[in-house]
XYZ file of C-alpha atoms in Angstrom:
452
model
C 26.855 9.352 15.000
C 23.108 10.321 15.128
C 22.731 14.197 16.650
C 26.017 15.068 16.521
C 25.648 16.671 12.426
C 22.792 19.493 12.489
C 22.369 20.879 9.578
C 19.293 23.040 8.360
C 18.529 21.929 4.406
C 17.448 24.258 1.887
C 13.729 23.715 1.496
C 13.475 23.835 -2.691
C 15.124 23.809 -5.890
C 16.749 27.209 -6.857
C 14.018 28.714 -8.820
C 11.032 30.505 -8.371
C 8.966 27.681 -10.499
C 9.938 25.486 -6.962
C 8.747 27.722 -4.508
C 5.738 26.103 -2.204
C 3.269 28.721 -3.515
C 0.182 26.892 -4.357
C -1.562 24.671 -1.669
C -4.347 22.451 -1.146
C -6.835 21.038 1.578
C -6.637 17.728 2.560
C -8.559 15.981 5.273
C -5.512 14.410 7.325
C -2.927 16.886 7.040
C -4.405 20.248 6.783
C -2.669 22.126 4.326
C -0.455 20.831 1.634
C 1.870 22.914 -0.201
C 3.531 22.346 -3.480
C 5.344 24.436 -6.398
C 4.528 25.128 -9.848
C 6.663 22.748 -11.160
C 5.024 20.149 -9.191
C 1.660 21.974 -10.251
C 2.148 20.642 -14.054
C 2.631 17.056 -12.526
C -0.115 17.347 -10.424
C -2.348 18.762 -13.442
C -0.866 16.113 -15.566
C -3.431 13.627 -17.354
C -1.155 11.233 -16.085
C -1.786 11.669 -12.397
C -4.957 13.400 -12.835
C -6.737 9.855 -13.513
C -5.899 9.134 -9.983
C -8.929 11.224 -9.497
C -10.918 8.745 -10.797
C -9.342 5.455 -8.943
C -10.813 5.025 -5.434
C -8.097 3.896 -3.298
C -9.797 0.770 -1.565
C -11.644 -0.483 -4.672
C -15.185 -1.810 -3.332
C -14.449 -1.157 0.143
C -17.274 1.306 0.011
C -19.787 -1.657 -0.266
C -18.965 -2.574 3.185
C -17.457 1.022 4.626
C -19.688 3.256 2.651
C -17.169 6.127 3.737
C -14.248 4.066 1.695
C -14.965 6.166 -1.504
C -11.604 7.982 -1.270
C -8.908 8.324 -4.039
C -5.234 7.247 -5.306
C -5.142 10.822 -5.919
C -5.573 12.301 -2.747
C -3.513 9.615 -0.942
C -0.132 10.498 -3.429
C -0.572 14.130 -2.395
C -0.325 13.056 1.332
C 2.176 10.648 0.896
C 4.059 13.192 -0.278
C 3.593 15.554 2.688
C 4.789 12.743 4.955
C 7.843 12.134 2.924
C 8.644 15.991 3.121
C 8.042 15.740 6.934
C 10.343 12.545 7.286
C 13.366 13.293 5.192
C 13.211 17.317 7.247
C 13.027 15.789 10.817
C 16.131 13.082 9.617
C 17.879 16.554 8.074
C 17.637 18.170 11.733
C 20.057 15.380 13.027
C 21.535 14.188 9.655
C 21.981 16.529 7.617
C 25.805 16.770 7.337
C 25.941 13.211 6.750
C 23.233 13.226 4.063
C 24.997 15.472 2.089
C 28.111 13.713 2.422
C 26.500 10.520 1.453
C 24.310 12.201 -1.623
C 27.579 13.698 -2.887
C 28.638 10.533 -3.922
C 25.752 10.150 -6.214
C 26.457 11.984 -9.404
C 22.856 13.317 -10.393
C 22.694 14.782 -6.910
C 26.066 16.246 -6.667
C 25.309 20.152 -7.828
C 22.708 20.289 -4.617
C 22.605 16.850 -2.978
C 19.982 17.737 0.228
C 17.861 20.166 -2.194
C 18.187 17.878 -5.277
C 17.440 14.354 -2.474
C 14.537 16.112 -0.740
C 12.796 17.351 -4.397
C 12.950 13.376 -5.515
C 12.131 12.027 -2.682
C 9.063 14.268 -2.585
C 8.072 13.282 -6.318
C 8.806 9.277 -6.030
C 6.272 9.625 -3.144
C 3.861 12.096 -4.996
C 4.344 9.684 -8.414
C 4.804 6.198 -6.457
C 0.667 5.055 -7.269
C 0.660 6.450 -10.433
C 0.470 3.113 -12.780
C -2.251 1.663 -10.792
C -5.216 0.381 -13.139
C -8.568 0.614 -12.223
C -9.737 -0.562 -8.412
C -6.324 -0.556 -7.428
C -4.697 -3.953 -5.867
C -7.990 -5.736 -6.979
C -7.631 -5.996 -10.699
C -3.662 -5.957 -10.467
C -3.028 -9.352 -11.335
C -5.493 -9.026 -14.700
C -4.719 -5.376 -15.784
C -0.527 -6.354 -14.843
C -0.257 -9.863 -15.360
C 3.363 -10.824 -15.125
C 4.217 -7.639 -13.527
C 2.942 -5.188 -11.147
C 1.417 -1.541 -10.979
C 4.910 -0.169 -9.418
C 6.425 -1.506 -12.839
C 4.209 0.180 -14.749
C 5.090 3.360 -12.587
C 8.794 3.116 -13.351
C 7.938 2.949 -17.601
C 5.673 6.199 -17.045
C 8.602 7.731 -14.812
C 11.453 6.665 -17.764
C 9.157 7.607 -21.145
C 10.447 10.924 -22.493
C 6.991 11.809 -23.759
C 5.076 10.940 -20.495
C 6.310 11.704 -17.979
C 10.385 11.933 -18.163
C 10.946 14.590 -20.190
C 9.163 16.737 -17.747
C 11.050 15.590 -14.660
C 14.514 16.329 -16.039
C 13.591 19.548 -17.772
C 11.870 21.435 -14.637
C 13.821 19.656 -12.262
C 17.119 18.444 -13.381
C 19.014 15.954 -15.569
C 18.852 12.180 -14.612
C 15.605 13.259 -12.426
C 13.246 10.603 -13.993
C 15.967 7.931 -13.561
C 16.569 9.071 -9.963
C 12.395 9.068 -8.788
C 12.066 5.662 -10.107
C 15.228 3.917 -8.914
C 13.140 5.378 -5.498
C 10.054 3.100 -6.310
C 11.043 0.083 -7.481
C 15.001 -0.152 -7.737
C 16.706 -2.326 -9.998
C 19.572 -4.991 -8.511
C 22.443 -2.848 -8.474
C 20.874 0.748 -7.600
C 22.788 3.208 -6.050
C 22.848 2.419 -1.971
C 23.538 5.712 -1.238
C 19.767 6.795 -1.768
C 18.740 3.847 0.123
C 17.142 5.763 2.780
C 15.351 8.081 0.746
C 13.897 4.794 -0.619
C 12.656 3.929 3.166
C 10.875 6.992 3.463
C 8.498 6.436 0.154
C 8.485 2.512 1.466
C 9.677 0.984 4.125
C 9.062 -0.151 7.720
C 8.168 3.399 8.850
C 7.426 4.873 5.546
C 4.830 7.235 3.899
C 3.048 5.495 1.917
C 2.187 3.054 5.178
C 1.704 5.613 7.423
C -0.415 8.119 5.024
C -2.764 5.316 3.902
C -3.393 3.883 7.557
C -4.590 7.864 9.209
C -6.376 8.015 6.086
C -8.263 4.834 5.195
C -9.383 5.120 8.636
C -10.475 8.115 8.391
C -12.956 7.491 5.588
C -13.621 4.260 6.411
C -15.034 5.510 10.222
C -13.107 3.285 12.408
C -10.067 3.918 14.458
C -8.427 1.319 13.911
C -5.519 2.618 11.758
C -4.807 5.578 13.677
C -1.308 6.356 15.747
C 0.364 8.893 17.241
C 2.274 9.937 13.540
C 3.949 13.287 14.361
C 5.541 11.965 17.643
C 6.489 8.652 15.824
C 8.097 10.974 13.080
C 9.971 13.657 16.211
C 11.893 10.191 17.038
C 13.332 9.003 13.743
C 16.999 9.692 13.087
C 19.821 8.239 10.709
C 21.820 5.692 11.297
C 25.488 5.583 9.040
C 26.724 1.982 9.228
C 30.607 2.063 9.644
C 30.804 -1.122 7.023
C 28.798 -0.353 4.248
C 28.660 3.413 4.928
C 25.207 3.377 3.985
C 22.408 5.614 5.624
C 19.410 4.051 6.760
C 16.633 5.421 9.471
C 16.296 4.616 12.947
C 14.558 5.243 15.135
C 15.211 7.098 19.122
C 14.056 4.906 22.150
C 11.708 7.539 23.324
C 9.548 6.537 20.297
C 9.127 3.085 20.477
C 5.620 3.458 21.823
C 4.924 5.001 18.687
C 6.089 2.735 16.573
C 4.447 0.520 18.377
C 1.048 1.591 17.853
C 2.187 2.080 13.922
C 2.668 -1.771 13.523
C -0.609 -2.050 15.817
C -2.388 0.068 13.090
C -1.412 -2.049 10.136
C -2.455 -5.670 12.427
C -5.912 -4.327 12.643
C -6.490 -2.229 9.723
C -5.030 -5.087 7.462
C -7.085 -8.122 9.837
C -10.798 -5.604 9.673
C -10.307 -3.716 6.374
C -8.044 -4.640 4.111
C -8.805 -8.376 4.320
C -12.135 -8.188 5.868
C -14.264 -11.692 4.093
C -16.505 -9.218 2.039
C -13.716 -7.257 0.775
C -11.890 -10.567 -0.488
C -15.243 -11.638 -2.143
C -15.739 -8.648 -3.859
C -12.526 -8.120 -4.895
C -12.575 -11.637 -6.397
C -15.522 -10.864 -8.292
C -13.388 -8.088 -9.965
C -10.628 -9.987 -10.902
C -13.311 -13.229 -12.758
C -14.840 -9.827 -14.125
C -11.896 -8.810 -15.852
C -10.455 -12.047 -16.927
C -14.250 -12.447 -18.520
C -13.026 -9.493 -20.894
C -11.199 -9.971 -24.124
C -7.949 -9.422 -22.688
C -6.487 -7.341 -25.394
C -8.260 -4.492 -24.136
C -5.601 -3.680 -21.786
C -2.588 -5.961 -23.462
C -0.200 -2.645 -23.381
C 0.447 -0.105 -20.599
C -1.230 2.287 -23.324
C -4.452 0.692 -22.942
C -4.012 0.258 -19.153
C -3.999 3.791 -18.279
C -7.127 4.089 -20.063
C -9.250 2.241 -17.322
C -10.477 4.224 -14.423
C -13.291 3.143 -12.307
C -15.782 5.175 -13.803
C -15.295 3.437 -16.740
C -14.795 0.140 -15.118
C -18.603 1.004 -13.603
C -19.958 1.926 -16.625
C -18.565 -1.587 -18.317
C -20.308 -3.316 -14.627
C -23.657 -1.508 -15.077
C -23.901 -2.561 -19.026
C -22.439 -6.288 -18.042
C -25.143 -6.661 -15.014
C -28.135 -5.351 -17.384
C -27.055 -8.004 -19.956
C -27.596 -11.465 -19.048
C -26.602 -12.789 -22.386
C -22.925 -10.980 -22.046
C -20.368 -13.839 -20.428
C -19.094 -10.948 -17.763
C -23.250 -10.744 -16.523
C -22.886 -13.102 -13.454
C -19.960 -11.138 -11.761
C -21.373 -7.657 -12.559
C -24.619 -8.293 -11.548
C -23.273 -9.861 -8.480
C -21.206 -6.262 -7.810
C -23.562 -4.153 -8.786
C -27.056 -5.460 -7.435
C -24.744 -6.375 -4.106
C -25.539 -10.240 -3.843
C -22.591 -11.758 -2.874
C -21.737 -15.312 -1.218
C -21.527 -15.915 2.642
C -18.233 -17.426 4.688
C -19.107 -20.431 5.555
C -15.724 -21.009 7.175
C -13.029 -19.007 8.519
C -9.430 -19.146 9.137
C -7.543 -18.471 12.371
C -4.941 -14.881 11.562
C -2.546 -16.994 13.110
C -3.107 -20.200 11.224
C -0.538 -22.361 9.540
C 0.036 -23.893 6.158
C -1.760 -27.291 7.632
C -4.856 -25.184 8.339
C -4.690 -24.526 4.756
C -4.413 -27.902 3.303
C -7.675 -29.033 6.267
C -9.578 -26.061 4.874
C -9.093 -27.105 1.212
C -9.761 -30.768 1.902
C -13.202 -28.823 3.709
C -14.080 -27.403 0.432
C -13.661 -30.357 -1.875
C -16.082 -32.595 1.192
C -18.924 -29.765 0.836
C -18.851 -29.194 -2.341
C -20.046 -33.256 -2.892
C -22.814 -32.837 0.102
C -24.091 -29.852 -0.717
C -24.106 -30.033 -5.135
C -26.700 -27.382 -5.060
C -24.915 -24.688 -3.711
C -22.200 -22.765 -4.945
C -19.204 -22.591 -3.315
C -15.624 -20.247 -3.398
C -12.663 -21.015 -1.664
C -10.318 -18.143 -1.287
C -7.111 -20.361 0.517
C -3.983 -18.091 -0.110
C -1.003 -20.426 0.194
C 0.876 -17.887 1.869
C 0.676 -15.072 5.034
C 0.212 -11.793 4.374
C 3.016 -9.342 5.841
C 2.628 -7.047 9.301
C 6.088 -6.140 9.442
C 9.425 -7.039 8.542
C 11.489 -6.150 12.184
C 13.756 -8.692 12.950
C 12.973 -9.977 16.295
C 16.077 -11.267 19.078
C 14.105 -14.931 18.241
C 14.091 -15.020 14.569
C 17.385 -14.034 12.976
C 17.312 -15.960 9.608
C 18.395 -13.267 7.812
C 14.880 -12.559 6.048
C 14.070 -10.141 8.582
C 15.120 -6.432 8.579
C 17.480 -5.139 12.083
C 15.869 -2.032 12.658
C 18.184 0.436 14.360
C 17.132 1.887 18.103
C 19.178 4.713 18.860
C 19.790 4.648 22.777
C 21.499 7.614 24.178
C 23.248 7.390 20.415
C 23.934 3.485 21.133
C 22.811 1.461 18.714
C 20.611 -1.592 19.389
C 17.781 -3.538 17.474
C 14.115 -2.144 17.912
C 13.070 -5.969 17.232
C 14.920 -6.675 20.967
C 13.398 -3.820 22.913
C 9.898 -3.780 21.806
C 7.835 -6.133 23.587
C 4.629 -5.647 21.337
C 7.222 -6.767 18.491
C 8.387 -9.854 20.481
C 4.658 -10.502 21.132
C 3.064 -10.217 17.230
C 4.108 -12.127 14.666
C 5.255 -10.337 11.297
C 2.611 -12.262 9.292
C -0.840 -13.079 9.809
C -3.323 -15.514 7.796
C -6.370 -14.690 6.265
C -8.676 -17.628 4.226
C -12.371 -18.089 3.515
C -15.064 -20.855 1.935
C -18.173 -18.941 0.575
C -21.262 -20.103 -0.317
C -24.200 -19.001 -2.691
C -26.834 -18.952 0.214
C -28.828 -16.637 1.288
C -31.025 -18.404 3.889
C -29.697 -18.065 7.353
C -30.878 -21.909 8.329
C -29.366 -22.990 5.643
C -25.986 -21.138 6.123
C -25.474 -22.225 9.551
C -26.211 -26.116 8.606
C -23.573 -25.571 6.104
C -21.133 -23.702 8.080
C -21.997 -26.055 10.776
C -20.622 -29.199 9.344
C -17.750 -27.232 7.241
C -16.538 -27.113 11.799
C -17.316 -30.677 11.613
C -15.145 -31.828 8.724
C -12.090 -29.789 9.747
C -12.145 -31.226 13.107
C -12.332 -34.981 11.546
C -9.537 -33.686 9.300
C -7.233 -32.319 11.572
């Protein structure tokens, strides 16, 4: 049971190359520490091009303060990870070790051997991003996705593999990317060291939400972090055996205001309508491009944004190029105007009115052009079961009550209150006179009432 196995872990890796001598600023955390051998990742070309991808794409162009990067974020991500898997030690530690035994590449030191991956999967989880991030993903990784990309990097002997099992041990590449995106059939013992790089109350989440805000100037993704992280603890169930984080009842405030922070930071930054216009700009940008420029993972981690700029600049100067109308869009900042919104807590019929909106106004208005950016799906809050929605695609979150265990999804009442998805969906228009906007966005409220 949770509290009743303290155990202090050993901090590094035997070995003065894994020693936390080296340290840099950073403007959430303070301080964060590292060791030589996770000096020649960080210097790596590999993860140095992070430098060089802002984390929220063309967020800047409507929170100038968004100019941030992937490479900062990995380097807190991986402080959070260290501070997660140490607090669950405090309590768990016996029981981690007992449960990392059984995995063979983690046998010779399992908490020192656990703790160094999990710090790397969370330091290396961004790094086969392409250019802008999430906004070109679907171009630069069609068929796939950046986090697959990560995983080849993570496996290739001569990019980065060969240097996590030779300065940190044998089966150490497998190990950090079975962390990041695990195959069916991964080991389940390391299952919790997978939900502190990403899950419910993760690192990744909780480092990009303190600092997005941050740059971005709002408040909005801001919580109470280090009390949410003094109330986690492990949870062994007696079934499976498997190890999985909880979380004490004195912290459900916390976690509260963590699933708070995603709601607004996802419904006023992540999704706000200029950031989906923009971003759709990037991807018709792309797709303008003859696509075997970035046909291999080779070619992929070739792009950064300042070389995606520099192709923008020369595309918007050119009008004879067939990229020039989306780059000159980006770059001289004239971009369409929502004409009509969705509700966040909208339904697939509010889809179907909306599109039915589109096709209407496009055939009284032929002058103008219009964008429809209608997801056919939600977009993902959370994924805590609640006590009204067991359908088994929801995740029981443990809540550790004087070492009881019950569901976090029953207690919280800001949990039973929120749903886990919300709904985000747009019509723009190419107009830039304000009379003229309003007519249209006037009778777009017209036609979805006569629709409905």
């Amino acid at each position: 049971m949770p509290g009743n196995s303290n155990y202090r872990q050993p901090d590094f890796l035997d070995g003065s190359d894994h020693k936390p001598i080296h340290r840099i600023r950073c403007a959430v955390h303070g301080f964060i520490h590292y060791s030589s051998a996770e000096r020649l990742i960080i210097d790596h070309w590999i993860f140095r091009r992070l430098r060089y991808i802002r984390q929220l794409a063309l967020t800047e162009l409507i929170y100038p303060g968004a100019s941030h990067t992937r490479f900062e974020h990995s380097l807190g991500v991986m402080e959070m990870a260290t501070r997660i898997f140490d607090r669950l030690a405090e309590d768990n530690g016996a029981q981690m070790e007992e449960v990392f035994q059984g995995v063979e590449v983690l046998r010779e030191a399992p908490i020192a051997r656990a703790r160094q991956a999990c710090r790397l999967a969370a330091l290396l989880h961004d790094t086969g991003h392409s250019c802008f991030s999430h906004a070109a993903e679907s171009v630069f990784h069609e068929g796939s996705d950046h986090e697959s990309l990560t995983v080849s990097i993570l496996k290739t002997p001569e990019l980065l593999g060969d240097l996590l099992n030779n300065h940190y041990f044998e089966g150490c590449a497998e190990l950090t990317a079975s962390l990041i995106k695990p195959a069916p059939g991964e080991i389940p013992q390391v299952q919790i060291l997978r939900d502190i790089v990403s899950g419910q109350v993760d690192a990744d989440r909780s480092d990009y939400l303190l600092r997005d805000s941050h740059h971005c100037g709002v408040d909005y993704g801001r919580f109470d972090h280090r009390r949410l992280i003094e109330c986690l603890t492990g949870w062994q169930d007696e079934g499976s055996g498997e190890l999985v984080i909880g979380i004490k009842r004195d912290g459900i405030h916390s976690f509260e205001s963590l699933i708070l922070a995603r709601y607004q930071m996802n419904t006023q930054v992540y999704y706000h309508r200029l950031r989906r216009i923009y971003d759709y700009y990037l991807e018709q940008f792309f797709r303008s491009l003859d696509q075997s420029r970035f046909d291999s993972p080779e070619k992929v981690l070739e792009w950064n944004d300042i070389k995606a700029m520099q192709e923008l600049f020369s595309a918007a100067a050119d009008q004879a190029l067939p990229d020039h109308k989306w780059a000159d869009r980006i770059v001289n900042r004239r971009h369409h105007r929502d004409v009509l919104s969705l509700d966040e807590g909208d339904g697939p019929q509010a889809v179907r009115r909306a599109g039915k909106v589109l096709e209407k106004i496009k055939e009284e208005f032929p002058d103008i052009d219009f964008i429809g950016d209608l997801p056919d799906q939600p977009f993902s809050i959370h994924k805590i079961a609640r006590d009204d929605d067991r359908d088994g695609k929801l995740i029981d979150f443990p809540l550790l009550d004087r070492e009881r265990k019950t569901s976090l999804g029953e207690r919280s009442q800001i949990l039973k209150a929120l749903p886990p998805t919300f709904r985000v969906g747009y019509i723009f228009a190419d107009v830039d006179n304000k009379q003229k906007r309003d007519e249209i966005a006037n009778r777009c409220r017209v036609l979805r009432n006569e629709f409905s």
